PDB file of C-alpha atoms in Angstrom:
ATOM      1  CA  MET A   1       8.517 -35.376 -15.726  1.00 90.00           C
ATOM      2  CA  LYS A   2      11.235 -35.305 -13.060  1.00 89.00           C
ATOM      3  CA  PRO A   3      13.600 -33.169 -15.268  1.00 90.00           C
ATOM      4  CA  MET A   4      10.716 -30.646 -15.672  1.00 94.00           C
ATOM      5  CA  ILE A   5      10.097 -30.626 -11.941  1.00 95.00           C
ATOM      6  CA  GLN A   6      13.878 -30.161 -11.208  1.00 96.00           C
ATOM      7  CA  GLU A   7      14.167 -27.321 -13.738  1.00 94.00           C
ATOM      8  CA  SER A   8      11.163 -25.534 -12.342  1.00 94.00           C
ATOM      9  CA  LEU A   9      12.539 -25.749  -8.760  1.00 94.00           C
ATOM     10  CA  ARG A  10      15.972 -24.651  -9.967  1.00 95.00           C
ATOM     11  CA  GLU A  11      14.502 -21.636 -11.785  1.00 93.00           C
ATOM     12  CA  ALA A  12      12.380 -20.654  -8.823  1.00 94.00           C
ATOM     13  CA  ALA A  13      15.477 -20.933  -6.431  1.00 95.00           C
ATOM     14  CA  GLU A  14      17.564 -18.945  -8.880  1.00 94.00           C
ATOM     15  CA  LYS A  15      14.932 -16.024  -8.906  1.00 94.00           C
ATOM     16  CA  LEU A  16      14.734 -16.063  -5.134  1.00 95.00           C
ATOM     17  CA  HIS A  17      18.507 -15.948  -4.782  1.00 96.00           C
ATOM     18  CA  GLU A  18      18.651 -13.048  -7.320  1.00 95.00           C
ATOM     19  CA  TYR A  19      15.964 -11.199  -5.258  1.00 96.00           C
ATOM     20  CA  ARG A  20      17.714 -11.926  -1.882  1.00 96.00           C
ATOM     21  CA  SER A  21      21.069 -10.821  -3.207  1.00 96.00           C
ATOM     22  CA  ASN A  22      19.926  -7.197  -3.833  1.00 96.00           C
ATOM     23  CA  PRO A  23      19.863  -5.285  -0.438  1.00 96.00           C
ATOM     24  CA  SER A  24      17.485  -2.723  -1.731  1.00 97.00           C
ATOM     25  CA  ASN A  25      14.824  -5.413  -2.029  1.00 97.00           C
ATOM     26  CA  LEU A  26      15.159  -6.207   1.724  1.00 97.00           C
ATOM     27  CA  GLU A  27      14.897  -2.465   2.366  1.00 98.00           C
ATOM     28  CA  ASP A  28      11.766  -2.239   0.272  1.00 98.00           C
ATOM     29  CA  ILE A  29      10.110  -5.068   2.270  1.00 98.00           C
ATOM     30  CA  GLU A  30      11.043  -3.235   5.474  1.00 98.00           C
ATOM     31  CA  ARG A  31       9.696   0.040   4.187  1.00 98.00           C
ATOM     32  CA  ALA A  32       6.443  -1.503   3.020  1.00 98.00           C
ATOM     33  CA  ALA A  33       5.878  -3.139   6.389  1.00 98.00           C
ATOM     34  CA  ALA A  34       6.458   0.235   7.999  1.00 98.00           C
ATOM     35  CA  VAL A  35       3.894   1.942   5.815  1.00 98.00           C
ATOM     36  CA  PHE A  36       1.300  -0.686   6.609  1.00 98.00           C
ATOM     37  CA  SER A  37       2.141  -0.771  10.368  1.00 98.00           C
ATOM     38  CA  ASN A  38       2.120   2.947  10.820  1.00 98.00           C
ATOM     39  CA  ALA A  39      -1.257   3.297   9.053  1.00 98.00           C
ATOM     40  CA  LEU A  40      -2.819   0.431  11.000  1.00 98.00           C
ATOM     41  CA  ALA A  41      -1.394   1.858  14.271  1.00 97.00           C
ATOM     42  CA  GLN A  42      -3.148   5.201  13.509  1.00 97.00           C
ATOM     43  CA  GLY A  43      -6.504   3.494  12.873  1.00 97.00           C
ATOM     44  CA  HIS A  44      -6.412   3.412   9.124  1.00 98.00           C
ATOM     45  CA  LYS A  45      -7.155   0.435   6.855  1.00 98.00           C
ATOM     46  CA  VAL A  46      -5.619  -1.482   4.049  1.00 98.00           C
ATOM     47  CA  ILE A  47      -7.351  -2.034   0.714  1.00 98.00           C
ATOM     48  CA  SER A  48      -5.798  -4.591  -1.667  1.00 98.00           C
ATOM     49  CA  CYS A  49      -6.365  -5.410  -5.368  1.00 98.00           C
ATOM     50  CA  GLY A  50      -4.944  -7.393  -8.210  1.00 98.00           C
ATOM     51  CA  ASN A  51      -6.084  -9.641 -11.159  1.00 98.00           C
ATOM     52  CA  GLY A  52      -6.065 -13.416 -11.168  1.00 97.00           C
ATOM     53  CA  GLY A  53      -3.395 -14.888  -9.004  1.00 97.00           C
ATOM     54  CA  SER A  54      -2.520 -11.394  -7.835  1.00 98.00           C
ATOM     55  CA  LEU A  55      -5.986 -10.997  -6.533  1.00 98.00           C
ATOM     56  CA  CYS A  56      -5.571 -14.233  -4.707  1.00 98.00           C
ATOM     57  CA  ASP A  57      -2.447 -12.733  -3.095  1.00 98.00           C
ATOM     58  CA  ALA A  58      -4.232  -9.441  -2.287  1.00 98.00           C
ATOM     59  CA  THR A  59      -7.002 -11.508  -0.646  1.00 98.00           C
ATOM     60  CA  HIS A  60      -4.518 -13.584   1.296  1.00 98.00           C
ATOM     61  CA  PHE A  61      -2.813 -10.428   2.606  1.00 98.00           C
ATOM     62  CA  ALA A  62      -6.169  -9.011   3.812  1.00 98.00           C
ATOM     63  CA  GLU A  63      -7.430 -12.271   5.422  1.00 97.00           C
ATOM     64  CA  GLU A  64      -4.165 -12.712   7.328  1.00 97.00           C
ATOM     65  CA  LEU A  65      -4.481  -9.162   8.713  1.00 97.00           C
ATOM     66  CA  THR A  66      -8.211  -9.598   9.676  1.00 96.00           C
ATOM     67  CA  GLY A  67      -7.647 -13.106  10.959  1.00 94.00           C
ATOM     68  CA  ARG A  68      -4.207 -14.053  12.163  1.00 90.00           C
ATOM     69  CA  TYR A  69      -0.826 -15.144  10.744  1.00 92.00           C
ATOM     70  CA  ARG A  70       1.431 -16.611  13.336  1.00 89.00           C
ATOM     71  CA  LYS A  71       0.297 -14.959  16.544  1.00 83.00           C
ATOM     72  CA  ASN A  72      -3.029 -14.289  18.177  1.00 89.00           C
ATOM     73  CA  ARG A  73      -3.702 -10.574  18.188  1.00 90.00           C
ATOM     74  CA  ARG A  74      -6.525  -8.114  17.534  1.00 92.00           C
ATOM     75  CA  PRO A  75      -7.830  -8.184  14.009  1.00 95.00           C
ATOM     76  CA  LEU A  76      -6.482  -5.451  11.774  1.00 97.00           C
ATOM     77  CA  PRO A  77      -8.704  -3.572   9.233  1.00 97.00           C
ATOM     78  CA  ALA A  78      -8.002  -4.862   5.700  1.00 98.00           C
ATOM     79  CA  VAL A  79     -10.224  -5.700   2.787  1.00 98.00           C
ATOM     80  CA  ALA A  80      -9.561  -7.017  -0.656  1.00 98.00           C
ATOM     81  CA  ILE A  81     -11.542  -5.875  -3.637  1.00 98.00           C
ATOM     82  CA  ASN A  82     -12.861  -9.268  -4.555  1.00 98.00           C
ATOM     83  CA  ASP A  83     -16.615  -9.163  -4.384  1.00 97.00           C
ATOM     84  CA  PRO A  84     -17.871 -10.694  -7.722  1.00 97.00           C
ATOM     85  CA  ALA A  85     -21.190  -8.838  -7.571  1.00 98.00           C
ATOM     86  CA  TYR A  86     -19.421  -5.495  -7.135  1.00 98.00           C
ATOM     87  CA  ILE A  87     -16.749  -6.279  -9.808  1.00 98.00           C
ATOM     88  CA  THR A  88     -19.261  -7.483 -12.456  1.00 98.00           C
ATOM     89  CA  CYS A  89     -21.609  -4.562 -11.642  1.00 97.00           C
ATOM     90  CA  THR A  90     -18.841  -1.986 -12.123  1.00 98.00           C
ATOM     91  CA  ALA A  91     -17.344  -3.790 -15.119  1.00 98.00           C
ATOM     92  CA  ASN A  92     -20.732  -3.824 -16.787  1.00 98.00           C
ATOM     93  CA  ASP A  93     -21.865  -0.259 -15.902  1.00 98.00           C
ATOM     94  CA  PHE A  94     -18.456   1.403 -16.440  1.00 98.00           C
ATOM     95  CA  SER A  95     -15.542  -0.666 -17.599  1.00 98.00           C
ATOM     96  CA  PHE A  96     -13.208  -3.391 -16.305  1.00 98.00           C
ATOM     97  CA  ASP A  97     -10.500  -0.761 -16.071  1.00 98.00           C
ATOM     98  CA  GLU A  98     -12.482   0.939 -13.269  1.00 98.00           C
ATOM     99  CA  ILE A  99     -13.357  -2.012 -10.948  1.00 98.00           C
ATOM    100  CA  PHE A 100     -10.753  -1.121  -8.463  1.00 98.00           C
ATOM    101  CA  SER A 101     -10.518   2.615  -8.721  1.00 98.00           C
ATOM    102  CA  ARG A 102     -14.251   3.182  -8.113  1.00 98.00           C
ATOM    103  CA  TYR A 103     -13.988   1.076  -4.958  1.00 98.00           C
ATOM    104  CA  VAL A 104     -10.972   3.042  -3.752  1.00 98.00           C
ATOM    105  CA  GLU A 105     -12.849   6.341  -4.519  1.00 98.00           C
ATOM    106  CA  GLY A 106     -15.896   5.158  -2.561  1.00 98.00           C
ATOM    107  CA  VAL A 107     -14.217   3.442   0.452  1.00 98.00           C
ATOM    108  CA  GLY A 108     -10.656   4.769   0.679  1.00 98.00           C
ATOM    109  CA  GLN A 109      -9.794   7.643   2.997  1.00 98.00           C
ATOM    110  CA  ALA A 110      -6.698   9.734   3.507  1.00 98.00           C
ATOM    111  CA  GLY A 111      -4.213   7.809   5.592  1.00 98.00           C
ATOM    112  CA  ASP A 112      -5.293   4.328   4.303  1.00 98.00           C
ATOM    113  CA  VAL A 113      -2.940   2.225   2.307  1.00 98.00           C
ATOM    114  CA  LEU A 114      -3.604   0.542  -1.057  1.00 99.00           C
ATOM    115  CA  LEU A 115      -1.725  -2.684  -1.671  1.00 99.00           C
ATOM    116  CA  ALA A 116      -1.698  -2.840  -5.503  1.00 98.00           C
ATOM    117  CA  ILE A 117      -0.445  -6.019  -7.131  1.00 98.00           C
ATOM    118  CA  SER A 118       0.384  -6.323 -10.837  1.00 98.00           C
ATOM    119  CA  THR A 119       3.127  -8.655 -12.062  1.00 97.00           C
ATOM    120  CA  SER A 120       3.706  -6.481 -15.131  1.00 97.00           C
ATOM    121  CA  GLY A 121       3.005  -3.217 -13.317  1.00 97.00           C
ATOM    122  CA  ASN A 122       0.901  -2.143 -16.325  1.00 97.00           C
ATOM    123  CA  SER A 123      -2.534  -3.669 -15.539  1.00 98.00           C
ATOM    124  CA  GLU A 124      -4.802  -0.698 -16.308  1.00 98.00           C
ATOM    125  CA  ASN A 125      -7.293  -1.379 -13.553  1.00 98.00           C
ATOM    126  CA  VAL A 126      -4.563  -1.652 -10.936  1.00 98.00           C
ATOM    127  CA  VAL A 127      -2.832   1.448 -12.162  1.00 98.00           C
ATOM    128  CA  LYS A 128      -6.107   3.422 -12.034  1.00 98.00           C
ATOM    129  CA  ALA A 129      -6.667   2.156  -8.493  1.00 98.00           C
ATOM    130  CA  ALA A 130      -3.167   3.542  -7.529  1.00 98.00           C
ATOM    131  CA  GLU A 131      -3.958   6.923  -9.156  1.00 98.00           C
ATOM    132  CA  ALA A 132      -7.303   7.056  -7.262  1.00 98.00           C
ATOM    133  CA  ALA A 133      -5.539   6.207  -3.970  1.00 98.00           C
ATOM    134  CA  LYS A 134      -3.032   8.967  -4.446  1.00 98.00           C
ATOM    135  CA  ALA A 135      -5.862  11.416  -5.100  1.00 98.00           C
ATOM    136  CA  LYS A 136      -7.521  10.362  -1.883  1.00 98.00           C
ATOM    137  CA  GLY A 137      -4.306  10.951   0.112  1.00 98.00           C
ATOM    138  CA  MET A 138      -3.619   7.272   0.598  1.00 98.00           C
ATOM    139  CA  SER A 139      -0.214   5.644   0.483  1.00 98.00           C
ATOM    140  CA  VAL A 140       0.386   3.092  -2.277  1.00 98.00           C
ATOM    141  CA  VAL A 141       2.439  -0.092  -1.791  1.00 98.00           C
ATOM    142  CA  GLY A 142       2.885  -1.643  -5.207  1.00 98.00           C
ATOM    143  CA  PHE A 143       3.946  -5.216  -5.832  1.00 98.00           C
ATOM    144  CA  THR A 144       5.312  -5.650  -9.331  1.00 98.00           C
ATOM    145  CA  CYS A 145       8.428  -6.582 -11.245  1.00 97.00           C
ATOM    146  CA  ALA A 146      11.728  -4.732 -11.547  1.00 96.00           C
ATOM    147  CA  SER A 147      10.954  -3.125 -14.911  1.00 96.00           C
ATOM    148  CA  ASP A 148      10.132   0.527 -15.526  1.00 96.00           C
ATOM    149  CA  ASN A 149       6.326   0.301 -15.209  1.00 97.00           C
ATOM    150  CA  ALA A 150       3.416   2.473 -14.347  1.00 98.00           C
ATOM    151  CA  LEU A 151       2.682   0.872 -10.952  1.00 98.00           C
ATOM    152  CA  ARG A 152       6.236   1.091  -9.774  1.00 98.00           C
ATOM    153  CA  ARG A 153       6.322   4.824 -10.658  1.00 98.00           C
ATOM    154  CA  LEU A 154       3.094   5.523  -8.774  1.00 98.00           C
ATOM    155  CA  SER A 155       4.022   3.547  -5.623  1.00 98.00           C
ATOM    156  CA  ASP A 156       5.336   5.116  -2.455  1.00 98.00           C
ATOM    157  CA  VAL A 157       7.090   1.780  -1.885  1.00 98.00           C
ATOM    158  CA  ALA A 158       7.482  -0.783  -4.599  1.00 98.00           C
ATOM    159  CA  VAL A 159       8.246  -4.365  -3.912  1.00 98.00           C
ATOM    160  CA  CYS A 160       9.776  -5.509  -7.225  1.00 98.00           C
ATOM    161  CA  ALA A 161      10.440  -9.229  -8.101  1.00 97.00           C
ATOM    162  CA  PRO A 162      13.101  -9.941 -10.685  1.00 96.00           C
ATOM    163  CA  VAL A 163      11.794  -9.709 -14.258  1.00 94.00           C
ATOM    164  CA  SER A 164      10.944 -13.130 -15.589  1.00 91.00           C
ATOM    165  CA  ASP A 165       9.547 -14.706 -18.723  1.00 89.00           C
ATOM    166  CA  TYR A 166       6.502 -15.932 -16.722  1.00 89.00           C
ATOM    167  CA  SER A 167       4.329 -14.272 -14.119  1.00 93.00           C
ATOM    168  CA  ASP A 168       4.416 -17.287 -11.773  1.00 94.00           C
ATOM    169  CA  ARG A 169       7.987 -16.536 -10.868  1.00 95.00           C
ATOM    170  CA  VAL A 170       7.096 -12.955 -10.029  1.00 97.00           C
ATOM    171  CA  GLN A 171       4.151 -14.165  -7.963  1.00 97.00           C
ATOM    172  CA  GLU A 172       6.305 -16.552  -6.041  1.00 97.00           C
ATOM    173  CA  ILE A 173       8.468 -13.662  -4.880  1.00 97.00           C
ATOM    174  CA  HIS A 174       5.331 -11.641  -4.079  1.00 98.00           C
ATOM    175  CA  ILE A 175       3.803 -14.280  -1.825  1.00 98.00           C
ATOM    176  CA  LYS A 176       7.159 -14.571   0.096  1.00 97.00           C
ATOM    177  CA  ALA A 177       7.346 -10.818   0.543  1.00 98.00           C
ATOM    178  CA  ILE A 178       3.703 -10.698   1.659  1.00 98.00           C
ATOM    179  CA  HIS A 179       4.292 -13.303   4.272  1.00 98.00           C
ATOM    180  CA  ILE A 180       7.359 -11.524   5.599  1.00 98.00           C
ATOM    181  CA  ILE A 181       5.545  -8.159   5.621  1.00 98.00           C
ATOM    182  CA  ILE A 182       2.692  -9.722   7.663  1.00 97.00           C
ATOM    183  CA  GLN A 183       5.244 -11.136  10.109  1.00 96.00           C
ATOM    184  CA  LEU A 184       6.842  -7.756  10.456  1.00 97.00           C
ATOM    185  CA  ILE A 185       3.508  -6.021  11.044  1.00 97.00           C
ATOM    186  CA  GLU A 186       2.595  -8.452  13.744  1.00 94.00           C
ATOM    187  CA  HIS A 187       5.976  -7.960  15.411  1.00 93.00           C
ATOM    188  CA  LYS A 188       5.738  -4.108  15.179  1.00 93.00           C
ATOM    189  CA  LEU A 189       2.186  -3.881  16.492  1.00 91.00           C
ATOM    190  CA  ASN A 190       2.570  -6.657  19.170  1.00 84.00           C
ATOM    191  CA  PRO A 191       6.170  -6.472  20.182  1.00 68.00           C
ATOM    192  CA  SER A 192       5.639  -8.204  23.573  1.00 61.00           C
ATOM    193  CA  LYS A 193       4.052 -11.267  22.044  1.00 55.00           C
TER     194      LYS A 193
END
């Protein structure tokens, strides 16, 4: 078992090193934080979505903004599309592909930001949410991988993890970037603290 553990940690460290070594990745994190910070400073909100583990990351992002991350501060308006009653209602009445886009159409407003997470960048329901957000005049920050994919093309800012054989490696980069972005948002909106 220990060799498997060592190999997993080595692979994770290798992907993180690959990500850190590309200066444009650091710029994308900075740009994403600016998009969120500017929208929140102007009284807009963040809506986040994803499937499976990516929905967990989207929810984590929203709860850290409405709660707190490292510093006490005012709550920031953010919501993840994760209500099971809403999701199953929409999937049943329309389709699973529309569970996020209908929410964005109903709740999103111009100036808001959509955090759309898809490790492949081609999850149809996440792509449709990004399209709906763009139609509403919202900004889209996409978290995906460094392939040529639909979400990356639709995003105003794309945070792209290195391509990997498994989605968990992509998700590990995503959660690190999410934590850094929240830290940057807190710093930008509360510089004196």
